[in-house]
Tab-separated table of C-alpha atoms in Angstrom:
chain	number	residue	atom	x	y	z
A	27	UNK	CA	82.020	106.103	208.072
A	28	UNK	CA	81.569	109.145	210.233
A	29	UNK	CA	77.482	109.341	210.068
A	30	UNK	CA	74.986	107.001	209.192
A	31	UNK	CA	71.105	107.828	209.541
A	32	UNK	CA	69.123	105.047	209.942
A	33	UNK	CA	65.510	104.418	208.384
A	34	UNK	CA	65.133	107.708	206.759
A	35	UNK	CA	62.591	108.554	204.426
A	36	UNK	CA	63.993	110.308	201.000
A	37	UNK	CA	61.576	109.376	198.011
A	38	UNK	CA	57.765	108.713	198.989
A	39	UNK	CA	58.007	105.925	196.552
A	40	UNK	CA	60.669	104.408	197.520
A	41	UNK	CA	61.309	102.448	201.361
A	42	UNK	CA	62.876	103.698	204.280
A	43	UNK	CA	66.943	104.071	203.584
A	44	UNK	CA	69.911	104.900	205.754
A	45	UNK	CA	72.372	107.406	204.160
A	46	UNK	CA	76.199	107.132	205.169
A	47	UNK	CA	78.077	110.133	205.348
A	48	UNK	CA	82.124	110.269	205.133
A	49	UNK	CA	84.429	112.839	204.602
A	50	UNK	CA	81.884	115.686	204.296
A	51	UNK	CA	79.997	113.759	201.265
A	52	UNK	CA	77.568	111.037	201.293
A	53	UNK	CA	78.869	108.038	200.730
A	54	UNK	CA	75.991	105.175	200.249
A	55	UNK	CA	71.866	104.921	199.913
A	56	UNK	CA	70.817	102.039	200.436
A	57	UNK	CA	67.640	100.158	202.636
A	58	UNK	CA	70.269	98.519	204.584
A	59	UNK	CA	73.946	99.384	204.967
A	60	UNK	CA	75.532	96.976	207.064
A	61	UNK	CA	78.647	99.315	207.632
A	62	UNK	CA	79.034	100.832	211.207
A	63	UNK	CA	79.618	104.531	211.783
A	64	UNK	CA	81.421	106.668	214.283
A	65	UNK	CA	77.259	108.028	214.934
A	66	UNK	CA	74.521	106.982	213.692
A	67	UNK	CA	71.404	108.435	214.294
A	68	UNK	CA	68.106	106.724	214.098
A	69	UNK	CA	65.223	108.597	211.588
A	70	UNK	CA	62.522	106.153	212.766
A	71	UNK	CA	60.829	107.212	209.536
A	72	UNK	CA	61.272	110.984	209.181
A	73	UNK	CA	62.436	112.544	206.223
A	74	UNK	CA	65.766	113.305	204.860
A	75	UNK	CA	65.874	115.902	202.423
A	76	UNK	CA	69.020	118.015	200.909
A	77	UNK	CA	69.483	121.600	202.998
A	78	UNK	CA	67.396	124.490	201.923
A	79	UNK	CA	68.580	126.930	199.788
A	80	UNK	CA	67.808	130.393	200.368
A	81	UNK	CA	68.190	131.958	196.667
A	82	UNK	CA	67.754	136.020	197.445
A	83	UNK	CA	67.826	137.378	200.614
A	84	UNK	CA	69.141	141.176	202.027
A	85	UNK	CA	71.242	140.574	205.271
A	86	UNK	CA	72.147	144.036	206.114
A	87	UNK	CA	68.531	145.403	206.018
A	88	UNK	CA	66.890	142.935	208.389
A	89	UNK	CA	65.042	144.045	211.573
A	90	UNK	CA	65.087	147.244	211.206
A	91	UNK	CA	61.651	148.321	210.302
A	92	UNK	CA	61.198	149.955	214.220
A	93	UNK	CA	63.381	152.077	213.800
A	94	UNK	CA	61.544	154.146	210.955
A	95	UNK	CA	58.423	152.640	210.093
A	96	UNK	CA	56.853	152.438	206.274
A	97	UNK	CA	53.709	153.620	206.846
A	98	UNK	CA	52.145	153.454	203.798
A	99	UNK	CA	53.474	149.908	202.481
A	100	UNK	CA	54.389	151.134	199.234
A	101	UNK	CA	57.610	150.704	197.381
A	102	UNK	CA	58.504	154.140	196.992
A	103	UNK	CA	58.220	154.924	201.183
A	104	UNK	CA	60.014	151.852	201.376
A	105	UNK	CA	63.311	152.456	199.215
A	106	UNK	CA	62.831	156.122	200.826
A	107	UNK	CA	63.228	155.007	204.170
A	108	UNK	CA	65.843	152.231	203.452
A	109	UNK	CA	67.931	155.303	201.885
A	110	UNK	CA	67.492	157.408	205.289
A	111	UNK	CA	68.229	154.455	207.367
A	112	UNK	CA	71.586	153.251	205.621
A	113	UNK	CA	73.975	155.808	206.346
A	114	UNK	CA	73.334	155.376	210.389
A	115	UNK	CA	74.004	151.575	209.985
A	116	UNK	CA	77.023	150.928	211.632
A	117	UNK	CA	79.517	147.897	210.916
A	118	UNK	CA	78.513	146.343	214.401
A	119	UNK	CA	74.693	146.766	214.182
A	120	UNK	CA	74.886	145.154	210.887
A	121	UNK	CA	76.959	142.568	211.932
A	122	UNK	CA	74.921	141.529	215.051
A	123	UNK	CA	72.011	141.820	212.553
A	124	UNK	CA	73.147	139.538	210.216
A	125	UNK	CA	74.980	136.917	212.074
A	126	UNK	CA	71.105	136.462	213.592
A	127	UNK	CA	69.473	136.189	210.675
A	128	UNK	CA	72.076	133.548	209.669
A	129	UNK	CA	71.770	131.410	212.710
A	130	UNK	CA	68.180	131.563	212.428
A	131	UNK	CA	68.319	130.275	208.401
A	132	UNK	CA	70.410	127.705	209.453
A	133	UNK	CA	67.732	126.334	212.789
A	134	UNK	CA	65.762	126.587	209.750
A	135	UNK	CA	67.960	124.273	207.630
A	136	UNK	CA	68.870	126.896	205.038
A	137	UNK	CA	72.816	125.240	204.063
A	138	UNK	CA	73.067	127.875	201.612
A	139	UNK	CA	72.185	131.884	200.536
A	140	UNK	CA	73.081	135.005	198.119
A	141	UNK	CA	73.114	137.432	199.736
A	142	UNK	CA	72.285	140.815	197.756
A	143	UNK	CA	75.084	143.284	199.623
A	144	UNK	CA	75.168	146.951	198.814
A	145	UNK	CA	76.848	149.594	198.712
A	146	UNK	CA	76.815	152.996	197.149
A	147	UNK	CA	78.891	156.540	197.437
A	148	UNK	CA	76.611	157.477	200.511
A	149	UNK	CA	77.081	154.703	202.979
A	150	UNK	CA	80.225	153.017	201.151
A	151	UNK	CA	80.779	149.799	201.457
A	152	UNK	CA	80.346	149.132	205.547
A	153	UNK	CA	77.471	146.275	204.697
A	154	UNK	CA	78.713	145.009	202.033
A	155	UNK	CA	82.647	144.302	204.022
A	156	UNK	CA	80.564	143.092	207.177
A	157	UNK	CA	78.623	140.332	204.694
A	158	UNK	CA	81.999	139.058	203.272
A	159	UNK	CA	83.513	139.287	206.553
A	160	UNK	CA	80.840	136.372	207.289
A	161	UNK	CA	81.104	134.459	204.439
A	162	UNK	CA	84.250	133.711	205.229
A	163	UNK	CA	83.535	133.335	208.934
A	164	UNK	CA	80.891	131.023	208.537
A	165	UNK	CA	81.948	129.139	205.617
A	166	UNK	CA	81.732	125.582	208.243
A	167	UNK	CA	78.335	126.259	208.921
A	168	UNK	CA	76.417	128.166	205.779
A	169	UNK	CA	77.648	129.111	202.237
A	170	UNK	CA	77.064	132.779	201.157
A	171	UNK	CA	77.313	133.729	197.765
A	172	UNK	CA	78.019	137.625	198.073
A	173	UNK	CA	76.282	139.167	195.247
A	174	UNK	CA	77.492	143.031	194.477
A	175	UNK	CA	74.008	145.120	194.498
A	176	UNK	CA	73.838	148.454	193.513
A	177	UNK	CA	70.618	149.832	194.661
A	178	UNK	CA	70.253	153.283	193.987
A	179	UNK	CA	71.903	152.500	190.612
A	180	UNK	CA	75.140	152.351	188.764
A	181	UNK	CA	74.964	154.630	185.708
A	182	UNK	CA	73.157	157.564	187.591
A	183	UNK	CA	75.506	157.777	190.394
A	184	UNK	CA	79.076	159.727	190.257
A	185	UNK	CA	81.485	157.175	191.313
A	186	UNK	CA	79.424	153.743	191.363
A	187	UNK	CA	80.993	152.313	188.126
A	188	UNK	CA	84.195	152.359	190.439
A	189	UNK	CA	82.441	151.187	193.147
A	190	UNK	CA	81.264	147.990	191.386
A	191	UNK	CA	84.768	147.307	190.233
A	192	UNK	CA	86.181	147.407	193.795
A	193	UNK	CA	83.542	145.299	194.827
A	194	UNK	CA	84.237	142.788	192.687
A	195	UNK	CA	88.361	143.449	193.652
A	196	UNK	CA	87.004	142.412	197.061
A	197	UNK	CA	85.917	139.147	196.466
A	198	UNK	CA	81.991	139.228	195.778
A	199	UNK	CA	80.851	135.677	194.020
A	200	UNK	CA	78.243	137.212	191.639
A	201	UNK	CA	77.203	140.974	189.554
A	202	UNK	CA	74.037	142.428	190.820
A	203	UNK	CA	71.934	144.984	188.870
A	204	UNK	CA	68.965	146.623	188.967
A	205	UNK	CA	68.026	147.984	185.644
A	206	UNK	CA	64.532	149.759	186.432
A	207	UNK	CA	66.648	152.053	189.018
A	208	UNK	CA	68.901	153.655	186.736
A	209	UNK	CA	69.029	155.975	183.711
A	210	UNK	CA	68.904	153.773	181.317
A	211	UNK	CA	67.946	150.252	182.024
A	212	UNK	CA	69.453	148.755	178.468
A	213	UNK	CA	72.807	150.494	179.643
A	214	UNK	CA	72.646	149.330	183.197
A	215	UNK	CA	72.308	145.469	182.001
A	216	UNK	CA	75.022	146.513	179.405
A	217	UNK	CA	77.530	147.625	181.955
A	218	UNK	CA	76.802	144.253	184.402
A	219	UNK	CA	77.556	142.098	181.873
A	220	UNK	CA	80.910	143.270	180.561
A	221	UNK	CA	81.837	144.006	184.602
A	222	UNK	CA	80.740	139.980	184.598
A	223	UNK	CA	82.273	138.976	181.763
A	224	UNK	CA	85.568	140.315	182.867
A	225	UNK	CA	85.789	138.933	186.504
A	226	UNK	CA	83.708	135.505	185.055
A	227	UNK	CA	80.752	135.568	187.298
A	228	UNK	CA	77.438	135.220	187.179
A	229	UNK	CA	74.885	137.414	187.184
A	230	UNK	CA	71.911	138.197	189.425
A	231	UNK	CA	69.121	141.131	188.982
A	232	UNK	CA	66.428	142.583	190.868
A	233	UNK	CA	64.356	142.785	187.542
A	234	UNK	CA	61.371	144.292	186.428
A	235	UNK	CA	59.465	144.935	190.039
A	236	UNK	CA	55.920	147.089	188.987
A	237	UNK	CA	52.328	146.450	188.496
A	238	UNK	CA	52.095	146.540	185.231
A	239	UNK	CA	54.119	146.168	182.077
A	240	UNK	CA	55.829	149.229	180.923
A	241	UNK	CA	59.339	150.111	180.607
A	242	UNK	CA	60.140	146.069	181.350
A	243	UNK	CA	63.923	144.856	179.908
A	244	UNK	CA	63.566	140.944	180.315
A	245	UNK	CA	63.425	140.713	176.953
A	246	UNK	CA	66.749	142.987	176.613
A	247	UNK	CA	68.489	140.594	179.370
A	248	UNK	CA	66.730	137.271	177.827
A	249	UNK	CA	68.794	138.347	174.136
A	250	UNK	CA	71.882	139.714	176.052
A	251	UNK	CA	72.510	136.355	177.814
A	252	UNK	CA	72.121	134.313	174.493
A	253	UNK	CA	74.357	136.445	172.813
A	254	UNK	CA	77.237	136.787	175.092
A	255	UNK	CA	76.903	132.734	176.073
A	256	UNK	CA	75.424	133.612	179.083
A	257	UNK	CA	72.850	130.904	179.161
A	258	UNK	CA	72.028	129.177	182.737
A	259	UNK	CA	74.083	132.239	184.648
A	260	UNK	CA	71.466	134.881	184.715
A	261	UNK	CA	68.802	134.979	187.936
A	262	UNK	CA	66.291	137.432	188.094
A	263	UNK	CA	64.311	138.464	190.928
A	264	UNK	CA	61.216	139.683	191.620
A	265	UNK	CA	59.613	139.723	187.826
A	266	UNK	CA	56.427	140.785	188.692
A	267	UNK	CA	55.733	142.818	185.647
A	268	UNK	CA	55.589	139.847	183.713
A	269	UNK	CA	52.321	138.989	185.717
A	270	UNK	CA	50.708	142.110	183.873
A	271	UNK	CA	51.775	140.907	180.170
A	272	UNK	CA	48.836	139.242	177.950
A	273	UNK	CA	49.090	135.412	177.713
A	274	UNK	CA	50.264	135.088	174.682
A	275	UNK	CA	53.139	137.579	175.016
A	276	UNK	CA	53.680	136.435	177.943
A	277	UNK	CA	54.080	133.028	177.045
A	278	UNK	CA	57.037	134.155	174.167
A	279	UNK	CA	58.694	135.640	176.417
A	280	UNK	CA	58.856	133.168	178.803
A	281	UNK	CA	60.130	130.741	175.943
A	282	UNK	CA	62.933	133.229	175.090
A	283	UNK	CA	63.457	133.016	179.159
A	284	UNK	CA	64.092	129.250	178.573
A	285	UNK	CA	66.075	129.250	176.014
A	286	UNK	CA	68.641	131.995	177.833
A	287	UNK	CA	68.586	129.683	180.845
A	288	UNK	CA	66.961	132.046	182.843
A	289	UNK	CA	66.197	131.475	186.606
A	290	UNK	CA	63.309	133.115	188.380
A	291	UNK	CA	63.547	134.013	192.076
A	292	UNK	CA	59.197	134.435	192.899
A	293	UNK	CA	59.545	136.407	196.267
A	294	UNK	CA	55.987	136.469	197.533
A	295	UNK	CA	56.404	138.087	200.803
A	296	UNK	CA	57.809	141.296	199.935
A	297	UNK	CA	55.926	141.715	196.050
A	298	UNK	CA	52.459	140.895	197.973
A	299	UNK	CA	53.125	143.112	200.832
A	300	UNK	CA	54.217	146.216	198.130
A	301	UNK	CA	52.327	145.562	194.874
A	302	UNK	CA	48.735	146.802	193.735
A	303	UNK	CA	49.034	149.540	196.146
A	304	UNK	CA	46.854	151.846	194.029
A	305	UNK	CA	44.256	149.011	193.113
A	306	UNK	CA	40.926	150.175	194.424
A	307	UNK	CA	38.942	146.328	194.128
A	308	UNK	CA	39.773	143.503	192.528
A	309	UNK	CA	43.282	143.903	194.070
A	310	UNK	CA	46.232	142.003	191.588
A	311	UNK	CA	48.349	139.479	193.204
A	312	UNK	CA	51.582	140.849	191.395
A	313	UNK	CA	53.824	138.313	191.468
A	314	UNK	CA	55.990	136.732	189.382
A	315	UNK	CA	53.678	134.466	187.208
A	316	UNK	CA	54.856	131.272	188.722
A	317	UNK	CA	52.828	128.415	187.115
A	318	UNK	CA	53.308	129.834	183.572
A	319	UNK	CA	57.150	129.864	183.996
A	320	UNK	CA	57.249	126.745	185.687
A	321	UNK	CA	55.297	125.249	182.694
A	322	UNK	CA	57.111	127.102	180.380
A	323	UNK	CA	60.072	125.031	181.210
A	324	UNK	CA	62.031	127.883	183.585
A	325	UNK	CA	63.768	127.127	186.268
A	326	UNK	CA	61.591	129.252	189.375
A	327	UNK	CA	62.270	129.441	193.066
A	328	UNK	CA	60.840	130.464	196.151
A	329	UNK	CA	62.460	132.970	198.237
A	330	UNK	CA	62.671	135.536	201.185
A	331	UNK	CA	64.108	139.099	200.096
A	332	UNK	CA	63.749	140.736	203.361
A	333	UNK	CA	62.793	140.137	206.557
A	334	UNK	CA	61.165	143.036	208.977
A	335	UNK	CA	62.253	146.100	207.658
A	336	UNK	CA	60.130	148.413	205.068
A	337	UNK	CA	60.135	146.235	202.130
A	338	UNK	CA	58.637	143.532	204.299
A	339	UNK	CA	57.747	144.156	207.482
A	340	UNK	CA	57.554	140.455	208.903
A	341	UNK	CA	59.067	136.929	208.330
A	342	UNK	CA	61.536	134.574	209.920
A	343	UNK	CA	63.871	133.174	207.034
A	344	UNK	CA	62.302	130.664	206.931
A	345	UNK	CA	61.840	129.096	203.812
A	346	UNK	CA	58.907	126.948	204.522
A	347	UNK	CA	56.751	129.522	205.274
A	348	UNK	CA	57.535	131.096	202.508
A	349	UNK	CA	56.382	128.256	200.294
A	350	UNK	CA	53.046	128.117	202.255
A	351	UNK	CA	52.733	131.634	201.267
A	352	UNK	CA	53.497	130.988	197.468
A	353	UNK	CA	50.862	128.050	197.860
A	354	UNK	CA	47.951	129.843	197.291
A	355	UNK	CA	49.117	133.243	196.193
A	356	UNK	CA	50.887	131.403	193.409
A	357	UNK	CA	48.027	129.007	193.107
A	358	UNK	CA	49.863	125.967	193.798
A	359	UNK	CA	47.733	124.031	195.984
A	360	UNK	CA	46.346	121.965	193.250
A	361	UNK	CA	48.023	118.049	194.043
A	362	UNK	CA	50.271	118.341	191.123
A	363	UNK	CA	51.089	121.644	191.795
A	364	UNK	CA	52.263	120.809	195.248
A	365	UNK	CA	54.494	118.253	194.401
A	366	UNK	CA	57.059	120.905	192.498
A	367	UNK	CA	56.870	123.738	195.183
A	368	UNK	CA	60.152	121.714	197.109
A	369	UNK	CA	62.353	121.959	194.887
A	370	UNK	CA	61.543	125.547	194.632
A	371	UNK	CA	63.477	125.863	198.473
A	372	UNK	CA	65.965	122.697	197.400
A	373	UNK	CA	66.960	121.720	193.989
A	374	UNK	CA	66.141	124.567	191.445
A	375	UNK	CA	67.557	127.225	193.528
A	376	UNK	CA	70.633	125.133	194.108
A	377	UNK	CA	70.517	124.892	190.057
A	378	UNK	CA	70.397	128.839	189.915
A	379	UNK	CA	73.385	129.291	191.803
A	380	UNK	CA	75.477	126.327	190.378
A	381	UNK	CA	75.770	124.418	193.330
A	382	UNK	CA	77.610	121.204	191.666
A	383	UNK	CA	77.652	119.157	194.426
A	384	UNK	CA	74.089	119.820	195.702
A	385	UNK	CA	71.352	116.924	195.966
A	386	UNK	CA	70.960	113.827	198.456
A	387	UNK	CA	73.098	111.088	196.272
A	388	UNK	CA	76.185	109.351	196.629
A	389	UNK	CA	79.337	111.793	196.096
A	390	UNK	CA	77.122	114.772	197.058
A	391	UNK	CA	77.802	117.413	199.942
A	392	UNK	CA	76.372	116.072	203.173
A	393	UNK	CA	74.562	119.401	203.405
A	394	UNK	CA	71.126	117.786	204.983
A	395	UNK	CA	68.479	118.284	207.096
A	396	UNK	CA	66.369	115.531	208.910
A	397	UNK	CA	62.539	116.861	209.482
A	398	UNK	CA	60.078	115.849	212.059
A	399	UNK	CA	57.499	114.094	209.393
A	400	UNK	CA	57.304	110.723	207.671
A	401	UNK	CA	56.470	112.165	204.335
A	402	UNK	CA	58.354	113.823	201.738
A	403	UNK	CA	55.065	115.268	200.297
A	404	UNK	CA	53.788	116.372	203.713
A	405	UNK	CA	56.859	118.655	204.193
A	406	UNK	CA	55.731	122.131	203.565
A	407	UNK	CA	52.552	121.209	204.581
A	408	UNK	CA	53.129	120.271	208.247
A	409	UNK	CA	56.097	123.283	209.026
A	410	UNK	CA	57.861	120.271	210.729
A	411	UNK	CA	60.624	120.896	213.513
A	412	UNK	CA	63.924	120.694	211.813
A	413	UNK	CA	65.259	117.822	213.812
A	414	UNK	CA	69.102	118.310	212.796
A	415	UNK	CA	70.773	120.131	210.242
A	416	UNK	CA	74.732	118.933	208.962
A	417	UNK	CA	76.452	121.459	206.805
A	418	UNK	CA	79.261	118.870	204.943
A	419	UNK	CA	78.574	116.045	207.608
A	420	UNK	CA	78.674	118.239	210.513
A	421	UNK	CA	75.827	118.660	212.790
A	422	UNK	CA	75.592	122.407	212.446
A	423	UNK	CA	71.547	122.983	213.959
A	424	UNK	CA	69.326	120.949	216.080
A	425	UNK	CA	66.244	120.580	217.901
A	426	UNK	CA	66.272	117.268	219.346
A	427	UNK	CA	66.257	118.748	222.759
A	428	UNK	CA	66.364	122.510	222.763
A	429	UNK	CA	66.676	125.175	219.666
A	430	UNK	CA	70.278	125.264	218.926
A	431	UNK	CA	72.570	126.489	216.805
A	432	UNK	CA	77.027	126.122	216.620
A	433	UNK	CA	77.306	129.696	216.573
């Protein structure tokens, strides 16, 4: 064995285990291994969980937000600004940018992320190289799943058709879209799925972000997937139109969700901070409508989006505050409500991106993280230190004795 932990806690229900680790993978579960390991490491009690997954996050837009402020917190200031801003990013500001963002998802026990890169005929495609450029740098200490994002649009830009192809020549993982930023949103979902279809990847949009519920395409995408096989490849983030849709169309169109195999990326930080701008009282929450989804039998998630910039002006990547956000926005406080907002950071996201070898099980990644709390159900409650984080049996993050992080 290369690893074992002793005494960990990994099921409320269950008793304290140790967890041996070989070879990258875990190995055994069991309350009492009597193997011996290169290291073990004692959990006097604290909990064991699988890393987090970070489903939807923009690396080449973080912490940028002094340098040309969104001063009115709405959407449109904010994609206005991001649009001035790109074209003085340079390939070394958004590589020191991003590799810091990264280290601190990883303190935070983040094993993997998508990463939305873009690129368009204006700035080309300097954030989108420097985000591959990590993936493959950092592949030892956090997965990235490069996802190619057209922001300003595909169909209304001269030249971004050929754009997407070459990113996809490049090596991204997954085909982004954006449908409500283009000239025709039916087209734009069109045109991703025959650019997926022919390089076999999934497929990942930013869908459907308003107050209300005009001009939305879910139910376009929800049809598409199901008739080109799609089903259980397709995220969506965002959603918050579907907040605005009466129950009971709501609720079919969440079933047609399920039956596509839809997953839902809810990112509360960025749709609270933007939506209901124009709400005089009884401001809207618009978010995605997590409960009813959840219920509904989709497959949600929590997740960041962006961090300190003009789309959201604060944050850490850190996904449990994130999830103590979503707690009462999303009203999930109630006991049994609580219980399912986990594997929002851990094992639905992880299902979104078809992570096969996800979960804390025998012949599973060793992709953990060991938390300074004895109880699984506690964990998003108490924000606890992330004790040590291995990516594939390596420690990769701790904070045993100071914040550190292997690169």
């Amino acid at each position: 064995m290369d690893l074992i932990f002793r005494h960990v806690r990994i099921d409320d229900a269950r008793p304290l285990m140790d967890v041996a680790v070989n070879n990258g993978k875990i190995i055994e579960t069991a309350p009492n291994i009597s193997a011996h390991a290169r290291q073990e490491i004692q959990g006097h009690g604290n909990v064991l969980i699988p890393g987090f997954v970070e489903g939807h996050l923009h690396l080449e837009k973080a912490h940028v937000m002094h340098r040309k402020a969104n001063r009115s917190g709405t959407l449109k200031e904010a994609i206005a600004v991001t649009a001035e801003l790109k074209p003085t990013l340079t390939r070394d500001d958004i590589l020191d940018r991003s590799t810091q963002v990264l280290r601190d998802l990883v303190q935070a026990g983040t094993t993997h992320v998508r990463a939305h890169a873009e690129f368009d005929p204006e700035q080309g495609f300097t954030g989108f190289d420097v985000v591959l450029e990590l993936r493959d740098k950092l592949r030892d200490v956090i997965d990235i799943q490069v996802v190619a994002f057209p922001q300003e649009g595909i169909l209304k830009l001269p030249g971004m058709q050929a754009m997407m192809v070459e990113a996809m020549e490049k090596g991204a993982d997954v085909v982004g879209g954006i449908p409500y930023n283009d000239s025709s949103a039916h087209a734009h979902i069109d045109y991703v799925f025959s650019l997926a279809q022919r390089y076999d990847k999934d497929i990942d949009f930013h869908q459907d972000f308003a107050d209300n519920a005009e001009h939305m395409s879910i139910e376009y995408l929800a049809r598409k997937t199901i008739e080109h096989g799609y089903q259980g490849r397709v995220c969506v983030g965002h959603l918050t139109s579907l907040g605005a849709v009466p129950v009971h169309k709501q609720h079919e169109i969440i079933a047609l969700m399920r039956e596509a195999g839809i997953s839902v990326m809810c990112l509360p930080a960025t749709d609270l901070h933007l939506g209901a701008r124009n709400d005089g009282h009884n401001v809207r929450r618009t978010l995605a409508p997590v409960r009813a989804l959840r219920d509904g039998g989709v497959n949600v998630c929590l997740a960041t989006n962006n961090i300190r910039n003009a789309f959201t002006p604060f944050g850490t990547g850190d996904l449990l505050n994130i999830a103590q956000l979503a707690i009462p926005a999303c009203h999930l406080g109630g006991a049994d409500d609580q219980a399912t907002v986990l594997p929002m950071l851990t094992s639905n996201p992880a299902k979104a991106l078809g992570l096969k070898h996800f979960g804390l099980a025998p012949g599973k990644a060793a992709d953990l993280v060991l938390l300074d709390t004895q109880a699984v159900g506690d964990v998003i409650l108490d924000l606890p230190a992330r004790l040590m984080v291995l990516k594939r049996g390596k420690i990769v993050a701790t904070s045993v004795c100071q914040r550190s992080v292997v690169f």
